[in-house]
Tab-separated table of C-alpha atoms in Angstrom:
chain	number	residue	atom	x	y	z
Z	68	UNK	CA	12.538	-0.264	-44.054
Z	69	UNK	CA	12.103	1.464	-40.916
Z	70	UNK	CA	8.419	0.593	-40.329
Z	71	UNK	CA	9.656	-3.518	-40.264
Z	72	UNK	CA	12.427	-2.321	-38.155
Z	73	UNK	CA	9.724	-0.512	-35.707
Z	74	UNK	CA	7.544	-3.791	-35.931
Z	75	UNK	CA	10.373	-6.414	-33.500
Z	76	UNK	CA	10.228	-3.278	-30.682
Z	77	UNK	CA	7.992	-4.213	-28.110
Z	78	UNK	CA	7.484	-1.752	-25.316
Z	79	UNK	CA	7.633	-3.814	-22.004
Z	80	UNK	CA	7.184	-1.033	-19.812
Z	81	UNK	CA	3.478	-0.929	-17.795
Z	82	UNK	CA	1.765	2.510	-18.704
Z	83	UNK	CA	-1.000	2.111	-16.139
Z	84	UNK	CA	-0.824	1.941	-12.608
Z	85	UNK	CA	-2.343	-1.265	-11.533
Z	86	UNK	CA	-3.810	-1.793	-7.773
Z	87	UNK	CA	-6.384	-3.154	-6.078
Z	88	UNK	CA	-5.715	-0.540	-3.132
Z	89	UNK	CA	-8.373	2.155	-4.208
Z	90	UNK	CA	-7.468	4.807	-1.506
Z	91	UNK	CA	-3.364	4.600	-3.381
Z	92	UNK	CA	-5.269	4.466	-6.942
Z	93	UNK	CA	-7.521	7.713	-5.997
Z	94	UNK	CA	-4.193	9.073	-4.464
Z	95	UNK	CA	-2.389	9.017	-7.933
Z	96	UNK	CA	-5.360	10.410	-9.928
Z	97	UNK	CA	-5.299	13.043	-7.705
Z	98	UNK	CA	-1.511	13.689	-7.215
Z	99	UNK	CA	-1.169	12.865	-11.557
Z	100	UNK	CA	-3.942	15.625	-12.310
Z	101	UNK	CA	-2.287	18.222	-9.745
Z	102	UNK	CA	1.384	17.617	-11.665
Z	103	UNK	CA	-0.082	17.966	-15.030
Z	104	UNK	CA	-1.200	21.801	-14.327
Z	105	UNK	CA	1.429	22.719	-11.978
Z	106	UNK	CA	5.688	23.097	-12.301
Z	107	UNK	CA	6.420	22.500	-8.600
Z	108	UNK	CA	8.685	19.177	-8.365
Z	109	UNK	CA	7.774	18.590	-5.269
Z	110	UNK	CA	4.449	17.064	-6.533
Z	111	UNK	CA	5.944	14.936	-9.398
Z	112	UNK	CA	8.290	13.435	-6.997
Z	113	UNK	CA	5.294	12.492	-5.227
Z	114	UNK	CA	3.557	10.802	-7.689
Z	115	UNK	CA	6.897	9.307	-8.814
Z	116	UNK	CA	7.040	7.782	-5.369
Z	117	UNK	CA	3.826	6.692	-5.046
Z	118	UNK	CA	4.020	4.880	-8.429
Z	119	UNK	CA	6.741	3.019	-7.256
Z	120	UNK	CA	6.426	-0.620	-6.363
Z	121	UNK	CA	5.831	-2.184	-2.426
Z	122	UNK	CA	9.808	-3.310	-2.717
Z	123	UNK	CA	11.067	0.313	-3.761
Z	124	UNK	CA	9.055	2.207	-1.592
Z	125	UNK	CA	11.187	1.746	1.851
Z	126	UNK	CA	9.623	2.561	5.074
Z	127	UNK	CA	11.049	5.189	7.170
Z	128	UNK	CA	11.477	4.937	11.423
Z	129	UNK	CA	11.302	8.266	13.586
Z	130	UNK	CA	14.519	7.693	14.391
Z	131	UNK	CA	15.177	9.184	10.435
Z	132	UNK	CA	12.378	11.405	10.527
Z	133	UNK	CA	13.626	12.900	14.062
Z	134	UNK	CA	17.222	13.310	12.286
Z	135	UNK	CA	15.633	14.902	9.223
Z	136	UNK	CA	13.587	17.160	11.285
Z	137	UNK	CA	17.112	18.801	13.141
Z	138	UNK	CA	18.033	19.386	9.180
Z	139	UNK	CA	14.909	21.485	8.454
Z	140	UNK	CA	13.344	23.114	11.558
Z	141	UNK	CA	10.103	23.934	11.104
Z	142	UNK	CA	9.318	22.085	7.546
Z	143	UNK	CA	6.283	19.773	7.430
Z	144	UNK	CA	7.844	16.125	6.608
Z	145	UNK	CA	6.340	14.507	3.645
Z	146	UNK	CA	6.740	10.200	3.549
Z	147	UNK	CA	5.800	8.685	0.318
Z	148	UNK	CA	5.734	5.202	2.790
Z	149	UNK	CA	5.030	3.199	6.029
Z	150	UNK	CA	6.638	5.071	9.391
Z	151	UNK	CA	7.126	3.087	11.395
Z	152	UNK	CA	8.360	3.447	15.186
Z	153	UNK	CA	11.845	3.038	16.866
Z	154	UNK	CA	11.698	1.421	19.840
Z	155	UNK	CA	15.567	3.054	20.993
Z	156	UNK	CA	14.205	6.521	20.708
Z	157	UNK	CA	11.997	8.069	23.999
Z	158	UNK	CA	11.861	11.381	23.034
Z	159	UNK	CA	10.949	13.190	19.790
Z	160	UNK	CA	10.742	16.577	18.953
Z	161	UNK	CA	7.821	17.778	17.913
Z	162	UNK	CA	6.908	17.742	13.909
Z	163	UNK	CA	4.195	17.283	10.924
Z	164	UNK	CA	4.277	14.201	9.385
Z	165	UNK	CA	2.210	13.632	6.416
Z	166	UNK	CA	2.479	9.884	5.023
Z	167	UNK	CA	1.046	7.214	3.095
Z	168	UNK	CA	0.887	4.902	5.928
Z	169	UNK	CA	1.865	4.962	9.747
Z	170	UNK	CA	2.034	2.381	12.300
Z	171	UNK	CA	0.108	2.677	15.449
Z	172	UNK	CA	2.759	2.837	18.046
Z	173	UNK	CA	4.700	5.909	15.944
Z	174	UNK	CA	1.144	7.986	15.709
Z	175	UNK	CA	0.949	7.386	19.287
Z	176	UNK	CA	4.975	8.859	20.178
Z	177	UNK	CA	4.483	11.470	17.855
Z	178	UNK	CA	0.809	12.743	19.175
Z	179	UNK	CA	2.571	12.281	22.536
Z	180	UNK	CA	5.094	14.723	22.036
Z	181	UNK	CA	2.877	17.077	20.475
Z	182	UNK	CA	3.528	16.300	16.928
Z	183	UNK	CA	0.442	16.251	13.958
Z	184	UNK	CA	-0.010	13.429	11.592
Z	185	UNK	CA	-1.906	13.278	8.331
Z	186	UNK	CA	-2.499	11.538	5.454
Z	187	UNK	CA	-1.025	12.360	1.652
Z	188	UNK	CA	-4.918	13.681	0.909
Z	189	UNK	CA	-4.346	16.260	3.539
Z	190	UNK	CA	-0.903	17.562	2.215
Z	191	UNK	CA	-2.771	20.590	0.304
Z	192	UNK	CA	-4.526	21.326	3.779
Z	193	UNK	CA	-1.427	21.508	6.025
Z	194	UNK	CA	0.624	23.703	3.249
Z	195	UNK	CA	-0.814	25.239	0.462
Z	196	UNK	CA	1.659	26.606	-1.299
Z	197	UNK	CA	4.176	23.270	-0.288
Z	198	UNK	CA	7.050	26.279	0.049
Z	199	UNK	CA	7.382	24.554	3.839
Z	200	UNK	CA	7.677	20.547	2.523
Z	201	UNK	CA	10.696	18.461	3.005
Z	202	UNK	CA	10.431	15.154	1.180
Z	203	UNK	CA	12.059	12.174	3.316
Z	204	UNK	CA	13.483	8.454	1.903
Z	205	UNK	CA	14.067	5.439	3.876
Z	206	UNK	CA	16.782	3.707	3.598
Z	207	UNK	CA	16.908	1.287	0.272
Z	208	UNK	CA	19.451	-1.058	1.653
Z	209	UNK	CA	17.737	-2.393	4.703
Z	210	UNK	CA	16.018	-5.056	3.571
Z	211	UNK	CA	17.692	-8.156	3.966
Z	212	UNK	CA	17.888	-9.085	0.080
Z	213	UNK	CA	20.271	-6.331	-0.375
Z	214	UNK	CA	22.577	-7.824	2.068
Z	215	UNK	CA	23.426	-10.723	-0.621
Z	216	UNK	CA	24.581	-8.178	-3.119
Z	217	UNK	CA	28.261	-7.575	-3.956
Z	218	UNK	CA	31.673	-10.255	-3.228
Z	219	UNK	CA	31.255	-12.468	0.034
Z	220	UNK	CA	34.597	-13.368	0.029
Z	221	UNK	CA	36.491	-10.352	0.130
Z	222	UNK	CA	37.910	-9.205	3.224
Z	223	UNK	CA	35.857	-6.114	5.130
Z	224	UNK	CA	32.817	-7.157	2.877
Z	225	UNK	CA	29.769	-7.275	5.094
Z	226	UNK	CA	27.478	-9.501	2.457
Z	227	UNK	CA	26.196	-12.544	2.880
Z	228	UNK	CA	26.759	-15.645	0.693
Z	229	UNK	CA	23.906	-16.975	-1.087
Z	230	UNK	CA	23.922	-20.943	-0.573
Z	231	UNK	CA	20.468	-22.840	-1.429
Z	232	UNK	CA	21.766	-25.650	1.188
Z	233	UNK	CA	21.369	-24.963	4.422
Z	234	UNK	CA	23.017	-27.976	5.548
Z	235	UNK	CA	25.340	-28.677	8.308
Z	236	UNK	CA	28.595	-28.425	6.404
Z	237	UNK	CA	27.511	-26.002	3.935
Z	238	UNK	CA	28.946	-22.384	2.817
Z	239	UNK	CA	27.970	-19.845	5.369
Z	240	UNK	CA	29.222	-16.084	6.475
Z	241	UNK	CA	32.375	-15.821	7.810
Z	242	UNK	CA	32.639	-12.723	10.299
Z	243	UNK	CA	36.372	-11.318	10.053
């Protein structure tokens, strides 16, 4: 009885990580292979992160990273994502940054303030023993889908109404 029970389950879930970006596929081999023998979390958070899809994994400005940095003084900042630069900030203090991805103009502040920047292959290089790591998010509500979520109507709410007409008499926000 149980085996036809076991027969109408159908695992949905993808088991392998698929990409055609082979510098993020060689990055999860290598990052996968490292969890496996080791027990630091650090590193399985990493891979979990770099698993993730393009839509969960939310870039990060140096406006965050400067904030995080005033947290942890003298941690290397690890970013599982894009940096990218904040125009509102002139002056940074001076950190590692090891990412997946950075944007010209934020390597540029950051080397001009006498910050480092690497890439996730060099995170063994910079710290070893990844004692000295602090892992940094960006924020998963900026992206303007997530401003349709929740009740438009209520007063205070700040989210938009979703309205497939555009038109000129047509449902749009109302800012109270």
């Amino acid at each position: 009885m149980a085996q036809l029970e076991r027969k109408k389950i159908v695992n949905k879930g993808r088991v392998k990580f698929v990409s055609r970006n082979i510098y993020r596929q060689s990055l999860i081999n290598l990052f996968t292979r490292i969890a496996k023998h080791s027990s630091n979390l650090d590193v399985q958070r990493i891979v979990a992160r770099l698993r993730m899809s393009n839509n969960s994994r939310h870039p990060v400005d140096l406006k965050r990273l400067a904030s995080e940095h005033e947290k942890s003084e003298g941690k290397i900042l690890v970013v599982v994502s894009k940096v990218l630069d904040d125009e509102t900030l002139f002056s940074i203090p001076k950190m590692k940054v090891v990412c997946l991805d950075i944007s010209k103009t934020a390597k540029a502040k950051i080397e001009k303030f006498g910050g480092e920047v690497y890439t996730l292959d060099c995170l063994f290089e910079v710290s070893s023993e990844l004692k000295d790591i602090c892992l940094v998010k960006g924020d998963m509500t900026a992206r303007k889908c997530y401003k349709y979520f929740g009740a438009c109507g209520i007063k205070g709410s700040k989210t938009y109404p979703k309205s497939g007409n555009k038109g000129k008499n047509r449902e749009k926000r109302i800012f109270k």
